[in-house]
Short mmCIF file of C-alpha atoms in Angstrom, two decimals:
data_model
loop_
_atom_site.label_atom_id
_atom_site.label_comp_id
_atom_site.label_asym_id
_atom_site.label_seq_id
_atom_site.Cartn_x
_atom_site.Cartn_y
_atom_site.Cartn_z
CA MET A 25 -29.87 -168.87 -96.70
CA SER A 26 -27.47 -168.26 -99.60
CA ALA A 27 -29.73 -168.10 -102.98
CA GLU A 28 -26.66 -170.22 -103.97
CA ARG A 29 -27.39 -173.27 -102.81
CA LYS A 30 -24.57 -175.13 -104.97
CA ILE A 31 -21.25 -176.01 -102.88
CA GLY A 32 -18.17 -178.01 -103.30
CA PHE A 33 -15.16 -178.64 -101.78
CA ILE A 34 -11.84 -179.30 -102.96
CA GLY A 35 -10.79 -181.50 -100.66
CA PHE A 36 -12.23 -184.06 -98.04
CA GLY A 37 -10.68 -184.73 -95.18
CA ALA A 38 -11.56 -184.09 -91.36
CA MET A 39 -12.83 -180.93 -91.90
CA ALA A 40 -14.80 -180.61 -94.60
CA ARG A 41 -16.64 -184.39 -94.12
CA PRO A 42 -18.08 -182.32 -90.62
CA MET A 43 -18.40 -179.31 -92.11
CA ALA A 44 -20.30 -180.93 -95.52
CA ALA A 45 -22.49 -182.59 -92.92
CA ASN A 46 -23.73 -179.18 -91.03
CA LEU A 47 -24.43 -177.40 -94.77
CA ARG A 48 -26.78 -180.38 -95.64
CA LYS A 49 -28.27 -179.96 -92.40
CA ALA A 50 -29.05 -176.30 -93.39
CA GLY A 51 -30.48 -176.50 -96.63
CA TYR A 52 -27.52 -176.66 -99.44
CA GLU A 53 -25.86 -179.27 -101.26
CA VAL A 54 -22.25 -180.90 -101.83
CA ALA A 55 -20.13 -182.22 -103.89
CA ALA A 56 -15.96 -182.97 -103.68
CA TYR A 57 -13.32 -182.95 -105.67
CA THR A 58 -10.15 -184.87 -104.23
CA PRO A 59 -7.05 -186.40 -105.72
CA SER A 60 -7.75 -189.83 -103.57
CA GLY A 61 -11.27 -189.59 -105.12
CA LYS A 62 -12.21 -190.10 -101.42
CA GLY A 63 -15.29 -188.92 -99.79
CA ASP A 64 -18.54 -190.90 -98.45
CA ASP A 65 -21.90 -192.44 -98.91
CA GLN A 66 -23.57 -188.89 -99.45
CA THR A 67 -21.05 -186.90 -101.13
CA GLU A 68 -20.75 -187.19 -104.98
CA MET A 69 -17.34 -187.22 -106.36
CA PHE A 70 -16.21 -185.06 -109.11
CA PRO A 71 -13.35 -186.41 -111.44
CA SER A 72 -11.57 -183.15 -111.32
CA ALA A 73 -10.86 -179.82 -110.18
CA ARG A 74 -12.29 -177.92 -112.84
CA ALA A 75 -15.52 -180.78 -112.79
CA LEU A 76 -16.77 -179.45 -109.85
CA ALA A 77 -16.56 -175.57 -110.19
CA GLU A 78 -18.84 -176.11 -113.15
CA TRP A 79 -21.18 -177.67 -111.24
CA CYS A 80 -21.06 -175.72 -107.94
CA ASP A 81 -22.56 -171.94 -106.68
CA VAL A 82 -19.23 -171.46 -104.05
CA LEU A 83 -16.32 -173.23 -104.03
CA VAL A 84 -14.83 -174.31 -100.10
CA PRO A 85 -10.76 -174.41 -101.05
CA CYS A 86 -10.07 -177.45 -97.27
CA VAL A 87 -6.77 -178.81 -98.51
CA PRO A 88 -3.20 -178.62 -97.04
CA ASN A 89 -0.49 -175.70 -98.03
CA ASP A 90 -0.75 -173.68 -100.65
CA ALA A 91 1.09 -175.95 -102.80
CA ALA A 92 -1.94 -177.60 -102.73
CA LEU A 93 -4.25 -174.86 -103.16
CA ARG A 94 -2.15 -173.48 -106.19
CA LYS A 95 -2.55 -177.04 -107.59
CA SER A 96 -5.60 -176.80 -107.27
CA LEU A 97 -7.39 -174.11 -108.63
CA TYR A 98 -5.04 -172.98 -111.60
CA GLY A 99 -4.47 -175.14 -115.08
CA ASP A 100 -7.06 -176.24 -117.25
CA ASP A 101 -7.97 -178.83 -114.71
CA GLY A 102 -7.82 -176.48 -111.91
CA ALA A 103 -11.30 -175.28 -110.30
CA PHE A 104 -10.38 -171.36 -111.52
CA ALA A 105 -11.04 -172.80 -115.28
CA GLY A 106 -14.16 -174.33 -114.09
CA LEU A 107 -16.02 -171.16 -112.57
CA ALA A 108 -18.53 -168.58 -113.80
CA ARG A 109 -18.05 -165.20 -113.38
CA GLY A 110 -18.91 -164.14 -110.73
CA ALA A 111 -18.17 -166.81 -108.41
CA LEU A 112 -17.84 -166.93 -105.06
CA VAL A 113 -14.88 -168.84 -103.51
CA LEU A 114 -14.10 -169.40 -99.42
CA ASN A 115 -10.99 -170.51 -99.41
CA THR A 116 -10.50 -172.37 -95.73
CA SER A 117 -7.17 -173.85 -96.17
CA THR A 118 -4.78 -172.40 -93.02
CA VAL A 119 -2.08 -171.41 -96.37
CA SER A 120 0.93 -168.02 -95.77
CA PRO A 121 -0.19 -164.89 -96.19
CA ASP A 122 1.53 -164.37 -99.87
CA CYS A 123 0.03 -166.89 -101.27
CA ALA A 124 -3.89 -165.81 -100.06
CA GLU A 125 -3.07 -162.81 -101.20
CA GLU A 126 -1.96 -164.07 -104.77
CA VAL A 127 -4.96 -166.55 -104.78
CA ALA A 128 -7.28 -163.11 -103.51
CA LYS A 129 -5.88 -161.26 -106.81
CA ALA A 130 -5.94 -165.06 -109.50
CA GLY A 131 -9.41 -164.52 -108.31
CA ASP A 132 -10.16 -161.40 -108.67
CA ASP A 133 -8.36 -161.31 -111.90
CA ARG A 134 -10.98 -164.07 -113.26
CA GLY A 135 -13.90 -162.11 -112.27
CA LEU A 136 -13.81 -164.41 -109.32
CA ALA A 137 -15.24 -163.92 -105.07
CA VAL A 138 -12.46 -164.85 -103.50
CA LEU A 139 -12.43 -164.49 -99.92
CA ASP A 140 -10.21 -165.99 -96.66
CA THR A 141 -12.18 -167.48 -94.74
CA PRO A 142 -9.76 -170.52 -91.94
CA MET A 143 -11.90 -171.15 -89.64
CA SER A 144 -10.28 -171.49 -85.40
CA GLY A 145 -11.41 -174.71 -84.56
CA SER A 146 -10.60 -178.38 -84.06
CA THR A 147 -13.07 -181.59 -85.76
CA PRO A 148 -15.29 -181.33 -82.42
CA GLU A 149 -16.13 -177.75 -83.49
CA ALA A 150 -16.45 -178.93 -86.82
CA GLU A 151 -18.76 -181.66 -85.26
CA ALA A 152 -20.25 -179.26 -83.58
CA GLY A 153 -20.88 -176.44 -85.59
CA THR A 154 -19.38 -174.21 -83.50
CA LEU A 155 -16.32 -172.96 -85.81
CA VAL A 156 -14.91 -169.36 -85.29
CA MET A 157 -14.51 -168.33 -88.99
CA LEU A 158 -12.58 -165.96 -90.19
CA VAL A 159 -13.30 -163.83 -93.22
CA GLY A 160 -10.80 -161.91 -95.16
CA GLY A 161 -11.93 -159.65 -97.77
CA PRO A 162 -14.43 -157.01 -99.69
CA ASP A 163 -17.81 -156.10 -97.54
CA GLU A 164 -19.51 -156.61 -99.93
CA GLN A 165 -18.91 -160.25 -100.04
CA VAL A 166 -18.25 -161.16 -96.98
CA GLU A 167 -22.49 -160.56 -96.18
CA ARG A 168 -22.92 -162.83 -99.09
CA ALA A 169 -21.14 -165.57 -97.49
CA ARG A 170 -22.22 -165.07 -94.29
CA PRO A 171 -24.98 -167.28 -94.37
CA ILE A 172 -23.20 -169.96 -96.11
CA LEU A 173 -20.25 -169.40 -92.31
CA LYS A 174 -23.15 -169.23 -90.12
CA ALA A 175 -24.32 -172.73 -91.35
CA VAL A 176 -20.57 -174.23 -89.60
CA GLY A 177 -19.84 -171.77 -87.16
CA LYS A 178 -20.88 -170.48 -84.24
CA ALA A 179 -19.11 -166.58 -85.23
CA VAL A 180 -18.44 -165.15 -88.35
CA ILE A 181 -15.24 -162.70 -87.95
CA HIS A 182 -14.42 -160.29 -90.71
CA THR A 183 -11.01 -158.74 -90.14
CA GLY A 184 -10.07 -157.24 -92.74
CA GLY A 185 -8.89 -156.96 -95.94
CA ALA A 186 -7.51 -160.23 -98.70
CA ALA A 187 -5.44 -162.12 -96.75
CA SER A 188 -5.98 -160.49 -93.48
CA ALA A 189 -7.51 -163.44 -92.07
CA ALA A 190 -5.18 -166.08 -93.05
CA ARG A 191 -2.84 -163.87 -91.05
CA VAL A 192 -5.74 -163.51 -87.93
CA LYS A 193 -5.40 -167.67 -88.10
CA LEU A 194 -1.60 -167.75 -87.49
CA VAL A 195 -1.84 -165.83 -84.47
CA VAL A 196 -4.24 -168.09 -83.59
CA ASN A 197 -2.16 -171.49 -84.38
CA GLY A 198 1.04 -169.81 -82.99
CA ILE A 199 -1.29 -169.52 -79.52
CA MET A 200 -2.15 -172.70 -79.56
CA GLY A 201 0.86 -174.44 -80.75
CA GLY A 202 3.03 -172.13 -78.64
CA THR A 203 0.88 -172.47 -75.24
CA LEU A 204 1.51 -176.62 -75.89
CA ALA A 205 5.42 -176.26 -76.37
CA ILE A 206 5.62 -174.63 -72.80
CA ILE A 207 2.38 -177.30 -71.62
CA ALA A 208 4.67 -180.24 -72.45
CA GLU A 209 8.14 -178.80 -71.29
CA ALA A 210 6.64 -177.73 -67.80
CA VAL A 211 4.66 -181.61 -67.97
CA ALA A 212 8.29 -182.54 -68.16
CA TYR A 213 9.80 -181.11 -66.04
CA GLY A 214 7.05 -182.27 -63.26
CA LEU A 215 7.54 -186.34 -64.04
CA SER A 216 11.28 -185.27 -63.80
CA SER A 217 11.22 -183.98 -60.90
CA GLY A 218 9.30 -187.06 -59.00
CA VAL A 219 5.57 -186.10 -59.16
CA ASP A 220 3.29 -188.89 -59.39
CA ARG A 221 1.40 -188.93 -62.73
CA ASP A 222 -1.81 -189.43 -62.25
CA VAL A 223 -1.15 -186.13 -59.78
CA LEU A 224 -0.20 -183.90 -60.89
CA PHE A 225 -2.08 -184.82 -65.05
CA ASP A 226 -4.99 -184.51 -62.70
CA ALA A 227 -4.30 -181.14 -61.30
CA LEU A 228 -3.30 -180.09 -64.76
CA ALA A 229 -7.00 -180.45 -65.23
CA GLN A 230 -8.34 -178.28 -62.80
CA VAL A 231 -7.12 -175.42 -62.28
CA ALA A 232 -7.82 -171.43 -64.44
CA VAL A 233 -4.24 -171.62 -66.57
CA ILE A 234 -5.51 -173.94 -68.90
CA SER A 235 -7.80 -173.61 -71.57
CA PRO A 236 -10.44 -175.80 -72.90
CA HIS A 237 -8.62 -176.73 -75.46
CA HIS A 238 -5.54 -177.96 -73.95
CA GLN A 239 -6.88 -179.43 -71.29
CA ARG A 240 -8.15 -181.68 -74.30
CA LYS A 241 -5.01 -182.85 -75.17
CA LEU A 242 -4.00 -183.18 -71.47
CA LYS A 243 -6.78 -185.55 -71.66
CA MET A 244 -4.72 -186.78 -74.46
CA ALA A 245 -1.16 -187.28 -72.98
CA LYS A 246 -2.52 -189.04 -69.76
CA ALA A 247 -4.41 -191.59 -71.47
CA ARG A 248 -0.59 -192.06 -73.66
CA GLU A 249 -3.27 -191.55 -77.19
CA PHE A 250 -3.44 -188.99 -79.18
CA PRO A 251 -6.46 -189.33 -82.29
CA SER A 252 -5.98 -186.55 -84.74
CA GLN A 253 -8.40 -183.88 -84.17
CA PHE A 254 -5.17 -180.91 -85.81
CA PRO A 255 -2.33 -183.77 -86.52
CA THR A 256 1.18 -183.00 -86.09
CA ARG A 257 2.12 -181.88 -89.67
CA LEU A 258 -0.11 -179.14 -89.58
CA MET A 259 0.48 -177.79 -86.40
CA ALA A 260 4.59 -177.90 -87.24
CA LYS A 261 3.36 -175.67 -91.16
CA ASP A 262 1.76 -173.35 -89.66
CA MET A 263 4.43 -172.35 -86.98
CA GLY A 264 6.49 -172.83 -90.12
CA LEU A 265 4.20 -170.14 -92.08
CA LEU A 266 3.80 -167.82 -88.49
CA ILE A 267 7.62 -167.72 -87.94
CA ASP A 268 7.84 -167.08 -92.53
CA ASP A 269 5.84 -164.57 -92.63
CA ALA A 270 7.30 -162.50 -88.96
CA ARG A 271 10.67 -162.79 -90.45
CA ALA A 272 8.76 -161.11 -93.64
CA VAL A 273 7.38 -158.01 -91.80
CA LYS A 274 10.22 -157.56 -89.05
CA SER A 275 8.42 -159.04 -86.12
CA PHE A 276 10.29 -160.26 -82.66
CA ALA A 277 9.43 -163.73 -81.73
CA PRO A 278 11.58 -165.59 -80.10
CA ALA A 279 9.57 -168.77 -78.32
CA LEU A 280 7.18 -169.13 -81.47
CA ALA A 281 10.25 -170.21 -82.85
CA VAL A 282 11.84 -172.26 -80.60
CA ALA A 283 8.35 -173.64 -80.51
CA ALA A 284 8.25 -174.81 -83.43
CA GLN A 285 11.51 -175.91 -83.36
CA SER A 286 9.97 -177.99 -80.61
CA LEU A 287 7.21 -179.57 -82.51
CA CYS A 288 9.67 -181.22 -84.84
CA LEU A 289 10.89 -183.86 -81.88
CA ALA A 290 6.87 -185.23 -82.13
CA THR A 291 6.71 -184.83 -85.97
CA LYS A 292 8.92 -187.28 -87.06
CA ARG A 293 7.61 -190.17 -85.51
CA HIS A 294 4.16 -188.65 -84.89
CA ALA A 295 2.91 -186.81 -87.71
CA ASP A 296 -0.36 -188.13 -88.77
CA GLU A 297 -1.72 -188.50 -84.75
CA ASP A 298 -2.59 -184.97 -83.05
CA TYR A 299 -0.71 -182.59 -82.29
CA SER A 300 -0.73 -183.68 -78.38
CA ALA A 301 2.08 -186.17 -79.09
CA LEU A 302 4.51 -183.61 -78.57
CA ILE A 303 3.35 -183.44 -74.75
CA GLY A 304 4.16 -187.31 -74.72
CA ALA A 305 7.63 -186.84 -76.18
CA MET A 306 8.09 -184.84 -74.80
CA GLU A 307 7.29 -187.49 -71.18
CA ARG A 308 9.44 -189.95 -73.11
CA SER A 309 12.52 -188.08 -73.23
CA VAL A 310 12.78 -187.11 -69.72
CA VAL A 311 10.94 -190.60 -68.23
CA ASN A 312 11.37 -194.48 -68.40
CA THR A 313 7.66 -194.99 -70.50
CA PRO A 314 6.31 -196.77 -72.73
#
């Protein structure tokens, strides 16, 4: 186990809480800061990001977007003001590559070791400790972080320099979101053409072309229940980040752009439900369902 024992989470939502539980099982101390002050019975909550940073050896931001990350790190009450020189920052937030690079540079300017470490996986993987941890940054700092990351994940993949992990995460989520959009359209076609609903969903549950991840999404859609393993608003945000960066690097991504727009169909009414709610939204668009 790492000699750095005290781990502080900024943001303590659906992914951070099970990660914290697995870190405790591995022998680490865990505390957190959230603007709302909400935590759990086992976790000490600090009054500010700076106060948390003054306590911890390793800081783990786990926030929803660029703006939230910048707000938590910068300023007099931000975490960077409280971290000791040389402290390790594992940024698990899914943010734009530009933001990941900016934060890494800002940390370096302050003598901090900042890695972008977004995870691949949803709440079931976070609970089981089987996330895939993507890591961007210098080799020596990746090795320093590896014991901590192995406590929450089944694999640690060093993707390259700063912001490389942020880009790989967008690739992963682009495949997830793009594939889900295709599934939703195909299901809507099947239902619109008169295929029996149960027959259609039961068939899709058996075929090899549907990944285990998307099998879970189809199971939700069949039940018309979308518990939030990955909220629609966050998937829509990630698809937007991908399209923005694809434009910036002049990468041709028309299918991903259409998928990003398709998610808008679900975001307005199902922002906090799982992103598989797009399948339900597409079903309602072609069939008279509740």
